[in-house]
Coordinates of C-alpha atoms in Angstrom, one line a residue:
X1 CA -2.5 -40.6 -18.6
X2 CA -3.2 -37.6 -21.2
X3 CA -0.7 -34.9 -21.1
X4 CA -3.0 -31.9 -20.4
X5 CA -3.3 -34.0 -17.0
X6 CA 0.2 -33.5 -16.0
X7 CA -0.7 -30.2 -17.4
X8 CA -3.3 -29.3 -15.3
X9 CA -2.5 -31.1 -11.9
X10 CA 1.0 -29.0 -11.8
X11 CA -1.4 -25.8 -12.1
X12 CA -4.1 -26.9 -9.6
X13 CA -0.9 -27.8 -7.3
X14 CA 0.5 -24.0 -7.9
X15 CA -2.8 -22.6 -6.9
X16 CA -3.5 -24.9 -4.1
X17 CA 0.2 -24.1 -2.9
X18 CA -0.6 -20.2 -3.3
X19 CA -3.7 -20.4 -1.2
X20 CA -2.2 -21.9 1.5
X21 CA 0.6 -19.2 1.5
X22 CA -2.0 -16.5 1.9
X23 CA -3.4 -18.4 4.7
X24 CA 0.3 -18.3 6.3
X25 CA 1.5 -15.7 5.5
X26 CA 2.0 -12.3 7.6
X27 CA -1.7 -10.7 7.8
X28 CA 0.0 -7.2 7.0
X29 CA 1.4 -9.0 4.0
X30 CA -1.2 -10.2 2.1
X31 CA -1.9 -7.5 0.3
X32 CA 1.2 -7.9 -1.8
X33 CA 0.6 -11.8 -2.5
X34 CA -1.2 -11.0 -6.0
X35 CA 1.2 -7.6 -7.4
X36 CA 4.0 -10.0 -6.6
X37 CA 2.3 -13.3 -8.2
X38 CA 1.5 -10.5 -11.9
X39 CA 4.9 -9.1 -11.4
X40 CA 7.1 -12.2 -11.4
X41 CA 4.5 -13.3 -13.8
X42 CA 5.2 -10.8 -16.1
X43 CA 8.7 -11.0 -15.7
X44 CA 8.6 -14.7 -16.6
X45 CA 6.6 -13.7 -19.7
X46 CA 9.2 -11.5 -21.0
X47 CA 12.1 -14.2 -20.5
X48 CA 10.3 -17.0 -22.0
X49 CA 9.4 -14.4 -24.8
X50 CA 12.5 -14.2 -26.3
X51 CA 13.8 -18.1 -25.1
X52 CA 10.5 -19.8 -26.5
X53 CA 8.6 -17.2 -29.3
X54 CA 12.2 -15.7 -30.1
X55 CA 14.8 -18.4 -30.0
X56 CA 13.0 -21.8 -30.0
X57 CA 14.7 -23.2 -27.4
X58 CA 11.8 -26.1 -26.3
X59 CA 8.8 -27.0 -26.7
X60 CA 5.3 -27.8 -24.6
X61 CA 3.2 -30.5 -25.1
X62 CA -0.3 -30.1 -23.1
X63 CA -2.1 -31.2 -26.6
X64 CA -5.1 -29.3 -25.3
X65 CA -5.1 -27.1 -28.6
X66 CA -5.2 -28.5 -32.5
X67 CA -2.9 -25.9 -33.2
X68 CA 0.2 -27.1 -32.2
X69 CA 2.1 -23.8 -32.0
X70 CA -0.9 -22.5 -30.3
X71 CA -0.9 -25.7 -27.8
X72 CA 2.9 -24.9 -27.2
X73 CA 2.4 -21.2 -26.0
X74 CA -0.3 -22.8 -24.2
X75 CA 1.6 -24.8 -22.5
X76 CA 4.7 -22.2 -21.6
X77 CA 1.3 -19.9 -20.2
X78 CA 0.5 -23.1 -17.9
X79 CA 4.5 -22.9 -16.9
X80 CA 4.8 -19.3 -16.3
X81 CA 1.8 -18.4 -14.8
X82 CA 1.4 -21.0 -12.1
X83 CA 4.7 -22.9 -11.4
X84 CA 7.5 -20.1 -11.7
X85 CA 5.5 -17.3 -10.1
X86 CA 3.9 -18.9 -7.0
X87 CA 7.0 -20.5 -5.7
X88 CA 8.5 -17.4 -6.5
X89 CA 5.8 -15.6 -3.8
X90 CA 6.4 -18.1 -1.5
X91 CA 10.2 -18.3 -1.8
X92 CA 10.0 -14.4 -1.5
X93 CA 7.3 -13.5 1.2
X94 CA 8.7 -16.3 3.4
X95 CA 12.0 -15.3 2.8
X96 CA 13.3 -18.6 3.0
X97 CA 16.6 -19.3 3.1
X98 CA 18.9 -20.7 -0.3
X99 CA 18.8 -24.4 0.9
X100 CA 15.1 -23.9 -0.1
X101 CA 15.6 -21.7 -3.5
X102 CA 18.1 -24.9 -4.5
X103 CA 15.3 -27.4 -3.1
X104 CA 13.0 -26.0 -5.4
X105 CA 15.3 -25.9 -8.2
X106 CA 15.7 -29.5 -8.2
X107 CA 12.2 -30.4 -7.6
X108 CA 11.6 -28.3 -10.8
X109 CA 14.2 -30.0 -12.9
X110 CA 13.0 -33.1 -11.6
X111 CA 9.4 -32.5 -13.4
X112 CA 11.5 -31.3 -16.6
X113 CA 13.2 -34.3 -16.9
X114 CA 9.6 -36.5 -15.6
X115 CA 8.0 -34.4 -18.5
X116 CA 10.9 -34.9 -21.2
X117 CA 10.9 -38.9 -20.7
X118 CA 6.6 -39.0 -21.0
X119 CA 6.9 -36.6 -23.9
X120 CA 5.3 -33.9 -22.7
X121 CA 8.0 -31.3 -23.2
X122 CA 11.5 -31.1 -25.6
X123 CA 14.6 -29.4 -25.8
X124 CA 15.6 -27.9 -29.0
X125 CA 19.2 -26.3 -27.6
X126 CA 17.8 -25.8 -24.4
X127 CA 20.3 -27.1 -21.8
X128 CA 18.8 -29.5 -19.2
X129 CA 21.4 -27.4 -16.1
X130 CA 20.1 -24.2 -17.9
X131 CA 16.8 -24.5 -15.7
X132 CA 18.3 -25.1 -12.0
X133 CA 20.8 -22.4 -12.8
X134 CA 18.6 -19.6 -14.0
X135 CA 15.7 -20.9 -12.0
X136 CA 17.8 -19.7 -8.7
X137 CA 18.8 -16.5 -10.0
X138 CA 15.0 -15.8 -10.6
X139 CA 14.3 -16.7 -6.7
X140 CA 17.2 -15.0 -5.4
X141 CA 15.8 -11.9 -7.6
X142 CA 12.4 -12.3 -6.4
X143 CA 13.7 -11.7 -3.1
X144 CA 15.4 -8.6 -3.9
X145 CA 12.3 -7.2 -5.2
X146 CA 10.0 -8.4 -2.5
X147 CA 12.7 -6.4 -0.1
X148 CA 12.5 -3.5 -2.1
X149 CA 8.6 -3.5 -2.7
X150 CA 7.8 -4.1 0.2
X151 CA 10.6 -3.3 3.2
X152 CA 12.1 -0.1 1.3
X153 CA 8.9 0.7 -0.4
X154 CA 10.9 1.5 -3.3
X155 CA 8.5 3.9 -5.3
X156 CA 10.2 2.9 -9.1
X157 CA 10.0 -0.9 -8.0
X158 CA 6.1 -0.2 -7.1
X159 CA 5.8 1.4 -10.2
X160 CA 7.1 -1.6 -12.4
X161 CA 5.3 -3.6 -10.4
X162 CA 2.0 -2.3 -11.5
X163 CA 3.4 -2.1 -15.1
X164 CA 4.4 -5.5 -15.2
X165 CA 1.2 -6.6 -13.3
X166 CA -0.9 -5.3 -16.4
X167 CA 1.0 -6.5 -18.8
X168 CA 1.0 -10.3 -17.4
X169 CA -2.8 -9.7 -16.9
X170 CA -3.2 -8.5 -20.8
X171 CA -0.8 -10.6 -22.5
X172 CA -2.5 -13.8 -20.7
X173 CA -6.5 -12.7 -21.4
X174 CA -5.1 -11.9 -25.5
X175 CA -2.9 -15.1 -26.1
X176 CA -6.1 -17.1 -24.2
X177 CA -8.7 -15.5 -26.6
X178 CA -6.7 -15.8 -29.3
X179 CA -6.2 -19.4 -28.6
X180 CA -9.6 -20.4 -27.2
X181 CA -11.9 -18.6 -29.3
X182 CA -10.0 -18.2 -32.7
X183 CA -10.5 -14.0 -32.5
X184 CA -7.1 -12.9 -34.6
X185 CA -4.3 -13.4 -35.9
X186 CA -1.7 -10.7 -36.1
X187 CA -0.3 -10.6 -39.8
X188 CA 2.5 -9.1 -40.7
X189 CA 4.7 -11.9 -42.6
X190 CA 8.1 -11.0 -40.9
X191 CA 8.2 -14.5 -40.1
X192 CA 8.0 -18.1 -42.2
X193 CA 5.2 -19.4 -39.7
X194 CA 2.1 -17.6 -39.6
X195 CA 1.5 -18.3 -35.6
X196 CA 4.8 -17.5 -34.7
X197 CA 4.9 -14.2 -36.4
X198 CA 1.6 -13.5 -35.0
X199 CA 3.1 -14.2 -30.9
X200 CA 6.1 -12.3 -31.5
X201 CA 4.2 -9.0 -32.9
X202 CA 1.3 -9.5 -30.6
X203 CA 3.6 -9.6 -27.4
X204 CA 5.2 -6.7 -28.8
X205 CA 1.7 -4.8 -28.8
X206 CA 1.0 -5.8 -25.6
X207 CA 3.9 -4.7 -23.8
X208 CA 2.8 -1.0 -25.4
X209 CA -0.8 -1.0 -24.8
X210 CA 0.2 -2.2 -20.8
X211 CA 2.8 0.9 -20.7
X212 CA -0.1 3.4 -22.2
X213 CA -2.7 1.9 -19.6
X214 CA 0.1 2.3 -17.1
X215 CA 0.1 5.8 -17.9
X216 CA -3.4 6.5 -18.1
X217 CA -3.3 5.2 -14.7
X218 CA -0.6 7.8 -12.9
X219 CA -2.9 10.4 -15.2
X220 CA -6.0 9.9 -13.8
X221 CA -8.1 11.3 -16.1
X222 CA -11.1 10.1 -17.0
X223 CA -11.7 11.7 -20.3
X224 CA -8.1 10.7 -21.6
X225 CA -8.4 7.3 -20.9
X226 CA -11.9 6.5 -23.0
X227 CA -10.7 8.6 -25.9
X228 CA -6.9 6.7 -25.6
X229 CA -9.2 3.4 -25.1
X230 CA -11.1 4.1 -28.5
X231 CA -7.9 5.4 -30.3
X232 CA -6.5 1.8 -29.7
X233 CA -9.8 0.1 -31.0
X234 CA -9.9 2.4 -33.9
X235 CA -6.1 1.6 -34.6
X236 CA -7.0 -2.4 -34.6
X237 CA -10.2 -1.7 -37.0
X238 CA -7.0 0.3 -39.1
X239 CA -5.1 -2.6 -38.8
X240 CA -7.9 -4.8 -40.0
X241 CA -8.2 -3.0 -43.0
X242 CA -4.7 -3.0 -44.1
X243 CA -4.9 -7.0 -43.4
X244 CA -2.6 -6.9 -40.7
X245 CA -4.7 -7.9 -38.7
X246 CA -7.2 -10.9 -39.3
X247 CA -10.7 -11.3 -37.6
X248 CA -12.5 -14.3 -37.8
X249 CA -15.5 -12.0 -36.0
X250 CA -16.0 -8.6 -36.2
X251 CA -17.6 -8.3 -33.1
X252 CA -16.8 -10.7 -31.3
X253 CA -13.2 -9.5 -31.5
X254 CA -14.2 -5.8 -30.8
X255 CA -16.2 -6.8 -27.8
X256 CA -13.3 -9.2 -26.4
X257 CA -11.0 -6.3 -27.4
X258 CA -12.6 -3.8 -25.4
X259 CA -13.3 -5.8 -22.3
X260 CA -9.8 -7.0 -22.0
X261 CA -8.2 -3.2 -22.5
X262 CA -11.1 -2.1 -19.5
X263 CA -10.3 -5.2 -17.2
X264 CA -6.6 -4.4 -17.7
X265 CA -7.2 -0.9 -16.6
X266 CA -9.3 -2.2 -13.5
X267 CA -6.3 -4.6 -12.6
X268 CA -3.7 -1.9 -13.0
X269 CA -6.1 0.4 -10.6
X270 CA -6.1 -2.7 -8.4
X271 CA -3.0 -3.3 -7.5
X272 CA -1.8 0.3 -7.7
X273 CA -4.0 0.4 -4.3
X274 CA -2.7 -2.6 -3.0
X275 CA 0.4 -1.4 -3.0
X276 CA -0.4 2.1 -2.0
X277 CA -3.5 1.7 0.8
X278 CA -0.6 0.5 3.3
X279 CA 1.1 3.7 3.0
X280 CA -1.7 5.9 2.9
X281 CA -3.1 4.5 6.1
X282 CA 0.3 4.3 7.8
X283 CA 0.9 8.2 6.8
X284 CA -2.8 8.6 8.4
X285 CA -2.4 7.6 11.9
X286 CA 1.1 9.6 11.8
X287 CA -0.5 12.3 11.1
X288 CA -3.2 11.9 13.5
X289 CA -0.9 11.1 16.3
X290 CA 0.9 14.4 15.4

């Protein structure tokens, strides 16, 4: 069996899994099934930024990519998109109890260990107890912040959520387009390996662009955010220039750009009334009862 199998069948299982939760679930909860799903998403992005990109603690195998650094991000996208995040949600909006968050932890180093034996994943000075361990403080975290999302309505928690929400959303379309259709490379030559460097300073500039979309959101302008939208595209073609930043097609890359900063926008505007419709209706009927 190839390993982009394994690969694949553990994502289709994670969606197949988070389908049936929204069926389950609460009708009144829905609504908070996908900012949960980009926010523990995005949360699992940041950690595996600086365990994976930063410190080189293990390493995918999918071999769906030639590139093998490429096919090992790959790989960690596959891991903390679908696995980590949906039985996050489902931990979370079920609120079941620990005897399920430790279930799940041993299911999960189960796979590690299936995966580690077929050669489909390595430790470098990754710990194999490392993963139960920190996998349960990630589920009894996700259950803090599904508490204070969405029973204490927690306006900073919303607000992260929809920042971390984009930045899941745009880190996942740029490392995919990057990696699919070959659109640029970052480079700066901080770092020995070329693809390395290029991860480490492109997550970097994704976290920023997601924080100024963020705030073109809660400014609602529509004027600032096209002439903040071409400022960015102007400071890539800058970048470009200065061979920072390497195209393999001009515009393809500017048209991929562009549509991923707009969709990024759309899914921050998205959620943000997701999260905010419940409230606005439940502050309607008060107020027409009064």
């Amino acid at each position: 069996m190839k390993n982009r199998t394994h690969y694949f069948g553990l994502s289709i299982l994670s969606v197949l899994i988070l389908a049936i939760a929204s069926m389950k679930v609460q009708k009144q909860q829905r609504r908070f099934i996908l900012p949960l799903f980009l926010a523990y998403t995005g949360m699992n992005y940041i950690f595996e930024y600086f365990i994976l990109i930063i410190g080189n603690s293990y390493r995918y195998y999918p071999k769906l990519l030639r590139n093998s650094y490429f096919d090992n991000v790959f790989g960690s996208t596959i891991s903390q998109l679908f696995v980590i995040p949906t039985s996050g949600v489902v931990i979370a909006l079920f609120r079941l109890s620990y005897k399920w968050i430790l279930c799940c932890a041993a299911v999960l180093l189960v796979i590690e260990q299936l995966f580690i034996k077929r050669g489909l994943f390595k430790h470098h000075w990754w710990k194999g107890y490392y993963t139960p361990v920190l996998v349960q403080f990630f589920y009894g975290f996700a259950k803090l912040w599904r508490y204070l999302l969405v029973d204490k309505k927690t306006k900073v928690v919303r607000l992260i959520t929809v920042g971390l929400a984009i930045f899941s959303y745009y880190a996942t379309i740029t490392s995919l387009h990057v990696s699919l259709l070959k659109t640029c490379l970052v480079n700066t030559q901080l770092f020995q390996n070329r693809y390395r460097d290029h991860f480490i300073m492109a997550t970097i500039y994704c976290g920023i662009s997601a924080f100024i979309f963020f705030m073109l959101i809660r400014l609602k302008s529509r004027v600032v955010t096209v002439c903040t939208v071409l400022t960015l595209q102007g400071f890539e073609q800058f970048l470009i220039k200065k061979n920072l930043l390497i195209v393999s097609n001009q515009l393809l890359f500017v048209i991929v750009s562009l549509s991923t900063k707009v969709s990024s926008l759309w899914v921050g505007i998205y959620i943000s009334q997701l999260l905010t419709n419940g409230q606005s209706k439940k502050n309607l009927k008060v107020n027409i009862e009064n």
